Coordinates of C-alpha atoms and ligand atoms in Angstrom, one line a residue:
M1 CA 6.1 9.7 -13.3
R2 CA 6.4 6.9 -10.7
N3 CA 5.1 3.4 -11.7
I4 CA 3.2 1.5 -9.0
L5 CA 2.6 -2.2 -8.4
L6 CA -0.3 -2.6 -6.0
L7 CA -0.3 -6.0 -4.3
G8 CA -3.8 -6.6 -2.9
G9 CA -5.3 -4.0 -5.2
T10 CA -8.9 -5.2 -4.6
G11 CA -8.8 -4.8 -0.8
S12 CA -9.5 -1.9 1.5
V13 CA -5.9 -0.5 1.5
G14 CA -5.9 -1.2 -2.2
S15 CA -9.0 1.1 -2.7
S16 CA -7.5 3.9 -0.6
S17 CA -4.3 3.7 -2.6
L18 CA -6.2 3.8 -5.9
Q19 CA -8.0 6.9 -4.7
V20 CA -4.7 8.7 -3.9
I21 CA -3.2 7.6 -7.3
Q22 CA -6.4 8.8 -9.0
E23 CA -6.1 12.2 -7.3
N24 CA -2.4 12.5 -8.3
R25 CA -2.3 11.1 -11.8
N26 CA 0.3 13.6 -12.9
E27 CA 2.8 11.9 -10.5
F28 CA 1.7 8.3 -10.2
C29 CA 0.7 5.6 -12.7
L30 CA -0.8 2.2 -11.8
Y31 CA 1.5 -0.2 -13.5
G32 CA 0.1 -3.5 -12.1
I33 CA -2.2 -5.0 -9.5
S34 CA -2.5 -8.3 -7.8
F35 CA -5.6 -9.8 -6.3
D36 CA -6.9 -13.2 -5.2
R37 CA -10.4 -13.9 -6.4
N38 CA -12.4 -10.6 -6.6
V39 CA -12.7 -10.6 -10.3
D40 CA -15.4 -7.9 -10.4
K41 CA -13.3 -5.4 -8.4
A42 CA -10.2 -6.2 -10.5
F43 CA -12.2 -5.6 -13.7
Q44 CA -13.4 -2.2 -12.4
I45 CA -9.8 -1.3 -11.6
I46 CA -8.7 -2.3 -15.1
K47 CA -11.5 -0.2 -16.7
E48 CA -10.5 2.8 -14.6
F49 CA -6.7 2.7 -14.5
S50 CA -5.7 0.5 -17.5
P51 CA -2.7 -1.1 -15.7
N52 CA -0.2 -3.0 -17.8
Y53 CA -0.7 -6.2 -15.7
A54 CA -3.2 -7.8 -13.4
H55 CA -2.1 -10.9 -11.5
T56 CA -3.8 -13.6 -9.5
N57 CA -2.6 -17.0 -8.3
N58 CA -6.2 -18.3 -8.7
E59 CA -6.6 -20.0 -12.0
E60 CA -10.3 -19.7 -12.2
A61 CA -10.2 -16.0 -11.4
A62 CA -7.5 -15.5 -14.0
K63 CA -9.7 -17.2 -16.7
K64 CA -12.8 -15.2 -15.7
L65 CA -10.9 -11.9 -15.8
N66 CA -9.3 -12.8 -19.1
E67 CA -12.7 -13.4 -20.6
K68 CA -13.9 -10.0 -19.4
C69 CA -10.8 -8.2 -20.6
K70 CA -10.5 -9.4 -24.2
D71 CA -10.8 -5.8 -25.5
F72 CA -8.5 -4.3 -23.0
D73 CA -4.7 -3.7 -23.1
T74 CA -4.1 -5.1 -19.6
Q75 CA -2.4 -8.4 -19.6
I76 CA -3.9 -10.9 -17.1
I77 CA -1.1 -13.0 -15.6
F78 CA -1.3 -16.1 -13.4
G79 CA 1.1 -18.1 -11.2
K80 CA 4.0 -17.4 -8.8
N81 CA 6.7 -17.0 -11.4
E82 CA 4.7 -14.4 -13.3
L83 CA 4.3 -12.4 -10.1
Q84 CA 7.9 -12.7 -9.3
N85 CA 8.8 -11.4 -12.7
L86 CA 6.4 -8.5 -12.2
I87 CA 7.9 -7.6 -8.9
I88 CA 11.4 -7.3 -10.4
N89 CA 10.2 -5.5 -13.5
D90 CA 12.6 -2.5 -13.9
D91 CA 9.7 -0.2 -15.0
I92 CA 8.2 -0.4 -11.5
D93 CA 9.4 2.2 -8.9
I94 CA 7.0 1.6 -5.9
I95 CA 5.5 -1.6 -4.6
I96 CA 2.5 -1.3 -2.2
S97 CA 2.4 -4.5 -0.1
A98 CA -1.3 -4.6 0.8
I99 CA -2.2 -8.3 0.7
S100 CA -3.8 -9.4 4.0
G101 CA -2.2 -11.8 6.5
F102 CA 0.6 -14.3 6.2
A103 CA -0.2 -14.7 2.5
G104 CA 1.6 -11.3 2.0
L105 CA 5.0 -12.6 3.3
E106 CA 6.4 -14.1 0.1
T107 CA 5.8 -11.0 -2.1
T108 CA 7.0 -8.6 0.6
I109 CA 10.3 -10.6 0.9
S110 CA 10.6 -10.6 -2.9
A111 CA 10.0 -6.8 -3.0
A112 CA 12.6 -6.3 -0.3
K113 CA 15.2 -7.6 -2.7
T114 CA 14.5 -5.2 -5.5
G115 CA 16.0 -1.9 -4.3
K116 CA 12.7 -0.2 -5.1
T117 CA 10.4 1.5 -2.5
I118 CA 8.0 -0.6 -0.5
L119 CA 4.9 0.9 1.0
L120 CA 4.2 -1.6 3.8
A121 CA 0.7 -2.2 4.9
N122 CA 1.0 -6.0 5.3
K123 CA 2.0 -5.9 9.0
E124 CA 1.9 -9.7 9.4
S125 CA 5.0 -10.1 7.2
I126 CA 7.1 -7.9 9.5
V127 CA 5.6 -9.6 12.6
V128 CA 6.7 -13.0 11.5
A129 CA 9.9 -12.1 9.6
G130 CA 11.1 -8.7 10.8
D131 CA 14.5 -10.3 11.6
I132 CA 14.9 -11.2 7.9
L133 CA 13.0 -8.5 6.2
M134 CA 14.6 -5.4 7.7
P135 CA 18.3 -6.5 7.1
L136 CA 17.3 -7.8 3.6
A137 CA 15.8 -4.5 2.6
S138 CA 18.7 -2.6 3.9
S139 CA 21.3 -4.8 2.1
F140 CA 19.4 -4.2 -1.2
N141 CA 18.9 -0.5 -0.5
T142 CA 15.1 -1.0 -0.5
L143 CA 13.3 1.7 1.3
I144 CA 10.4 0.6 3.5
I145 CA 7.8 3.3 4.3
P146 CA 5.1 2.3 6.7
V147 CA 1.4 2.7 5.6
D148 CA -0.2 1.5 8.8
S149 CA -1.6 4.8 10.1
E150 CA 0.2 4.7 13.5
H151 CA 3.5 3.7 12.0
N152 CA 3.2 6.3 9.3
A153 CA 2.5 8.8 12.0
I154 CA 5.6 7.8 13.9
H155 CA 7.5 8.0 10.6
Q156 CA 6.3 11.6 10.3
C157 CA 6.9 12.5 13.9
L158 CA 10.5 11.3 13.5
A159 CA 11.1 13.4 10.4
S160 CA 13.0 16.0 12.4
C161 CA 14.8 13.5 14.7
N162 CA 18.5 13.4 14.0
D163 CA 19.4 10.8 16.5
H164 CA 17.5 7.9 18.0
K165 CA 19.1 8.8 21.3
D166 CA 16.9 11.8 21.5
I167 CA 13.7 9.6 21.7
S168 CA 12.3 9.1 25.1
K169 CA 8.9 7.4 24.4
V170 CA 6.7 6.5 21.5
I171 CA 2.9 6.2 22.1
I172 CA 0.9 4.1 19.7
T173 CA -2.8 4.9 19.9
A174 CA -5.6 2.5 19.6
S175 CA -9.3 3.4 19.1
G176 CA -10.4 0.5 21.3
G177 CA -12.6 -0.8 18.4
P178 CA -16.3 -1.6 18.5
F179 CA -16.1 -3.0 22.1
L180 CA -14.4 -0.1 23.7
G181 CA -15.2 0.0 27.4
K182 CA -16.4 -3.6 27.5
S183 CA -14.7 -6.1 29.8
I184 CA -13.5 -9.4 28.4
N185 CA -16.3 -11.1 30.2
D186 CA -18.9 -9.0 28.2
L187 CA -17.5 -10.3 24.9
D188 CA -18.8 -13.9 25.0
A189 CA -22.0 -13.3 23.2
V190 CA -21.0 -10.6 20.7
T191 CA -21.9 -11.3 17.0
L192 CA -19.8 -11.2 13.9
D193 CA -21.6 -8.1 12.6
Q194 CA -20.9 -6.3 15.9
A195 CA -17.3 -7.3 15.8
L196 CA -16.9 -6.1 12.1
N197 CA -18.5 -2.8 12.8
H198 CA -15.5 -0.6 13.6
P199 CA -16.5 2.9 14.8
N200 CA -13.8 4.9 13.0
W201 CA -12.2 2.8 10.2
S202 CA -13.6 0.8 7.3
M203 CA -11.2 -2.1 6.7
G204 CA -10.9 -5.7 5.6
S205 CA -12.5 -8.4 7.7
K206 CA -9.3 -9.8 9.3
I207 CA -7.9 -6.5 10.5
S208 CA -11.4 -5.5 11.7
I209 CA -11.6 -8.5 14.0
D210 CA -8.0 -7.8 15.1
S211 CA -9.1 -4.3 16.1
A212 CA -12.0 -5.6 18.0
T213 CA -9.9 -8.1 20.0
L214 CA -7.1 -5.5 20.4
V215 CA -4.7 -8.0 18.9
N216 CA -4.1 -5.5 16.1
K217 CA -2.4 -3.2 18.5
C218 CA -0.2 -6.0 19.7
L219 CA 0.8 -6.8 16.1
E220 CA 1.5 -3.1 15.7
L221 CA 3.8 -3.0 18.7
I222 CA 5.9 -5.8 17.1
E223 CA 5.7 -4.0 13.7
A224 CA 6.9 -0.8 15.3
R225 CA 9.8 -2.4 17.1
Y226 CA 11.2 -3.6 13.8
L227 CA 10.3 -0.6 11.6
F228 CA 12.0 1.9 14.0
N229 CA 14.6 -0.4 15.5
L230 CA 13.7 0.6 19.0
H231 CA 13.4 -1.7 22.1
E232 CA 9.8 -2.6 23.0
S233 CA 10.1 -0.7 26.3
F234 CA 10.1 2.6 24.3
F235 CA 6.5 1.9 23.1
D236 CA 3.3 2.5 25.1
L237 CA -0.1 1.4 23.9
V238 CA -2.8 4.0 24.8
I239 CA -6.5 4.0 24.0
H240 CA -7.7 7.1 22.1
P241 CA -11.3 6.5 21.0
Q242 CA -11.5 9.3 18.4
S243 CA -8.6 8.0 16.2
I244 CA -7.4 11.6 15.6
I245 CA -3.9 11.4 17.1
H246 CA -2.3 8.4 15.4
S247 CA 0.9 8.3 17.4
V248 CA 3.1 10.5 19.5
V249 CA 6.9 10.7 19.9
T250 CA 8.2 12.2 23.1
Y251 CA 11.8 13.5 23.0
T252 CA 14.4 13.7 25.8
D253 CA 13.9 17.4 26.1
G254 CA 10.3 16.8 27.2
S255 CA 8.6 17.9 24.0
S256 CA 6.2 15.6 22.2
I257 CA 5.3 15.6 18.5
A258 CA 2.0 14.1 17.6
H259 CA 0.6 13.3 14.2
M260 CA -3.1 14.0 13.7
S261 CA -5.7 13.7 11.0
N262 CA -9.3 12.5 10.7
P263 CA -9.2 8.7 10.4
N264 CA -8.7 8.1 6.6
M265 CA -6.1 5.7 5.2
S266 CA -5.5 8.1 2.2
V267 CA -3.6 10.3 4.6
P268 CA -0.8 7.8 5.4
I269 CA -0.8 6.5 1.9
A270 CA -0.3 9.9 0.4
N271 CA 2.6 10.5 2.8
A272 CA 4.2 7.2 2.0
L273 CA 3.7 7.5 -1.8
S274 CA 5.3 10.9 -1.8
N275 CA 8.0 9.9 0.8
N276 CA 7.2 12.7 3.2
R277 CA 6.2 15.4 0.8
K278 CA 2.8 16.8 0.9
I279 CA 0.6 15.9 -2.1
P280 CA -3.1 17.0 -2.4
I281 CA -5.9 14.6 -1.6
Q282 CA -9.5 15.0 -0.7
F283 CA -10.0 15.0 3.0
N284 CA -12.4 16.1 5.7
P285 CA -10.7 18.9 7.6
M286 CA -10.8 18.7 11.4
D287 CA -13.0 21.1 13.3
F288 CA -10.6 22.4 16.0
S289 CA -13.3 24.4 17.6
D290 CA -15.2 21.2 18.4
L291 CA -12.4 18.6 19.0
N292 CA -12.6 16.4 22.1
L293 CA -9.6 14.2 22.5
S294 CA -9.5 11.6 25.3
F295 CA -7.0 9.0 26.3
K296 CA -7.0 6.0 28.7
A297 CA -4.8 3.1 29.5
F298 CA -4.8 -0.2 27.6
P299 CA -7.5 -2.4 29.3
K300 CA -6.1 -4.4 32.2
D301 CA -7.9 -7.6 31.1
R302 CA -6.1 -7.5 27.7
L303 CA -2.6 -6.9 29.2
F304 CA -1.9 -10.6 28.7
L305 CA -2.0 -9.9 24.9
E306 CA 0.3 -7.0 25.2
R307 CA 2.7 -9.2 27.3
M308 CA 2.7 -11.8 24.5
A309 CA 3.6 -9.1 22.0
R310 CA 6.4 -7.8 24.2
D311 CA 7.7 -11.4 24.6
V312 CA 7.8 -11.6 20.8
C313 CA 9.8 -8.4 20.6
N314 CA 12.2 -9.6 23.3
E315 CA 12.6 -13.2 22.4
G316 CA 12.4 -13.0 18.6
G317 CA 13.0 -16.3 16.9
L318 CA 9.8 -17.9 15.7
T319 CA 7.6 -16.5 18.4
G320 CA 6.1 -13.9 16.0
T321 CA 5.2 -16.6 13.6
I322 CA 3.4 -18.5 16.4
F323 CA 1.6 -15.5 17.6
N324 CA 0.5 -14.6 14.1
A325 CA -0.5 -18.1 13.0
A326 CA -2.5 -18.8 16.2
N327 CA -4.3 -15.5 15.7
E328 CA -5.0 -16.0 12.0
V329 CA -6.5 -19.4 12.6
A330 CA -8.6 -18.1 15.5
V331 CA -9.9 -15.1 13.5
S332 CA -10.7 -17.1 10.4
S333 CA -12.6 -19.7 12.6
F334 CA -14.6 -16.8 14.2
L335 CA -15.3 -15.3 10.7
N336 CA -16.6 -18.7 9.6
G337 CA -18.9 -19.0 12.6
D338 CA -17.0 -21.9 14.1
I339 CA -16.0 -20.3 17.4
K340 CA -17.2 -17.5 19.7
F341 CA -15.4 -14.1 19.7
S342 CA -14.0 -14.7 23.2
D343 CA -12.6 -18.1 22.0
I344 CA -10.0 -16.1 20.0
Y345 CA -8.3 -15.3 23.3
S346 CA -8.4 -18.9 24.4
V347 CA -6.8 -20.1 21.2
L348 CA -4.1 -17.5 21.4
K349 CA -3.3 -18.3 25.1
R350 CA -3.2 -22.0 24.5
T351 CA -1.2 -22.0 21.2
F352 CA 1.4 -19.3 22.0
D353 CA 4.6 -21.0 23.1
I354 CA 7.6 -18.9 24.1
K355 CA 9.9 -22.0 24.1
E356 CA 10.4 -21.7 20.3
M357 CA 12.6 -18.6 20.8
S358 CA 15.9 -20.4 20.3
K359 CA 15.0 -21.7 16.8
K360 CA 16.9 -19.9 14.0
V361 CA 14.8 -17.6 11.9
E362 CA 15.0 -18.5 8.3
L363 CA 12.3 -18.3 5.7
E364 CA 12.0 -22.1 5.7
S365 CA 11.7 -22.4 9.5
I366 CA 9.0 -19.6 9.4
Y367 CA 6.9 -21.6 6.9
E368 CA 7.4 -24.8 8.9
M369 CA 6.5 -23.1 12.2
D370 CA 3.5 -21.4 10.6
K371 CA 2.2 -24.8 9.4
E372 CA 2.8 -26.5 12.7
T373 CA 1.2 -23.7 14.7
R374 CA -1.9 -23.7 12.5
K375 CA -2.3 -27.4 13.2
R376 CA -1.9 -26.9 16.9
A377 CA -4.4 -24.0 16.9
K378 CA -7.0 -26.1 15.0
K379 CA -6.6 -28.8 17.6
V380 CA -7.2 -26.3 20.3
I381 CA -10.3 -25.2 18.4
E382 CA -11.6 -28.8 18.2
S383 CA -11.2 -29.1 21.9
L384 CA -13.4 -25.9 22.4
T385 CA -16.3 -27.0 20.2
Ligands
NDP1 P1 -8.6 -6.8 2.6 O1 -9.1 -8.0 3.1 O2 -9.6 -5.7 2.4 O3 -7.8 -7.0 1.2 C1 -6.9 -8.0 1.1 C2 -6.3 -8.0 -0.3 O4 -5.3 -9.1 -0.4 C3 -7.3 -8.2 -1.4 O5 -6.8 -7.6 -2.6 C4 -7.3 -9.7 -1.6 O6 -7.7 -10.2 -2.9 C5 -5.8 -10.0 -1.4 N1 -5.5 -11.4 -1.0 C6 -6.1 -12.0 0.1 N2 -5.6 -13.2 0.3 C7 -4.7 -13.4 -0.7 C8 -3.8 -14.5 -1.1 N3 -3.8 -15.6 -0.5 N4 -3.0 -14.3 -2.2 C9 -3.0 -13.1 -2.9 N5 -3.8 -12.1 -2.5 C10 -4.6 -12.2 -1.5 O7 -7.4 -6.3 3.6 P2 -7.0 -4.8 4.0 O8 -6.8 -4.0 2.8 O9 -7.9 -4.4 5.1 O10 -5.6 -5.1 4.7 C11 -4.4 -5.4 3.9 C12 -3.2 -5.4 4.8 O11 -3.0 -4.1 5.3 C13 -3.3 -6.2 6.1 O12 -2.1 -6.8 6.4 C14 -3.8 -5.2 7.1 O13 -3.4 -5.6 8.4 C15 -3.0 -4.0 6.7 N6 -3.7 -2.7 7.1 C16 -4.9 -2.5 6.7 C17 -5.5 -1.3 7.1 C18 -6.9 -0.9 6.6 O14 -7.3 0.2 6.8 N7 -7.6 -1.8 5.9 C19 -4.8 -0.3 8.0 C20 -3.5 -0.7 8.3 C21 -2.9 -1.9 7.9 P3 -9.3 -10.4 -3.1 O15 -10.0 -9.1 -3.0 O16 -9.4 -10.9 -4.5 O17 -9.8 -11.4 -2.1
MG2 MG1 -3.0 0.6 12.4

């Protein structure tokens, strides 16, 4: 039996993870969850899975959940130290990092020091701190398995690769999101509901907006560069509206291995949980007699975003932190109704600053730069409104 700590248990990746655990109870046990303020969802999870611990940093949420759980065995814990102790608890084998945004950095770094297995969904932590996270994990013998569908697909396509020298190209596919085919000039008046309405995936609000702007694919390019330790020039971003092929690795002998499934996060999660074995889950089989797959180039009017991501890959330093913080502030302002959808691009363009490349990457400097960039992005937003 493998004990699992699910960070971000009440979210979208959290729900898919719970589904896979539920379907494989003979192998996996939910040992603990963390959440932020969704007490009702946390309570549902406790009723269904009886984890040993449920953690939040939100005092009010902890009190409310404690009230509800008086007759349950689950211990409700609160505060940073308590979470730290849970992460290093020897009974835990697998940590799923599925908190959204920069808020997931601290726990991902702590998990990297445990020597356990991390299932990484929180792409923002690797975008801002890939230079720290990857060496840290390797020095503690911590295994990082990607959960992001494209990266898990690459992970599977590389299973038979003995030498990185054999890789010629890696294609990361993008659905194109709800505004597929629209030019950037058509995006001025789109609404929040339209932007959240992803055609293929049901996800949390932040990543849904990132998919709509196509910034998600740029974060994923940076994520891939660190996870697979390949130069950015190996990666191509390609639009594939059906989200059936999640990534393709082309080898030097001209053969390509693609990973395909219907879009369903349970598929990469099952692969990651079992570390490349095949475990049973419920899925919709693909109908190969009626499968139309199409591909096209990343839209030209969004190439400036791709260039920013490639700059981050090449320059390193704190550029990933700046890219991520500017985007998080812009997305949260759009979600709050403070700016238009197309303003997200303006905030990114006007906040991103490549000059910070020379600064040394330490956790402290990442937190400082994150704070500074958020202030800068908010000023840009004030000037827009
Ligand atoms: P959701 O918004 O659905 O869930 C986020 C989770 O994190 C919730 O459990 C939430 O708690 C918790 N959380 C949010 N803020 C904090 C905080 N400050 N401190 C502690 N916990 C917090 O996000 P998703 O599940 O969609 O995404 C999670 C991560 O996985 C992201 O990094 C995303 O990019 C990545 N990812 C997601 C995919 C998807 O299909 N959804 C696919 C690939 C990657 P509460 O519910 O209480 O607010
Ligand atoms: Mg993805």
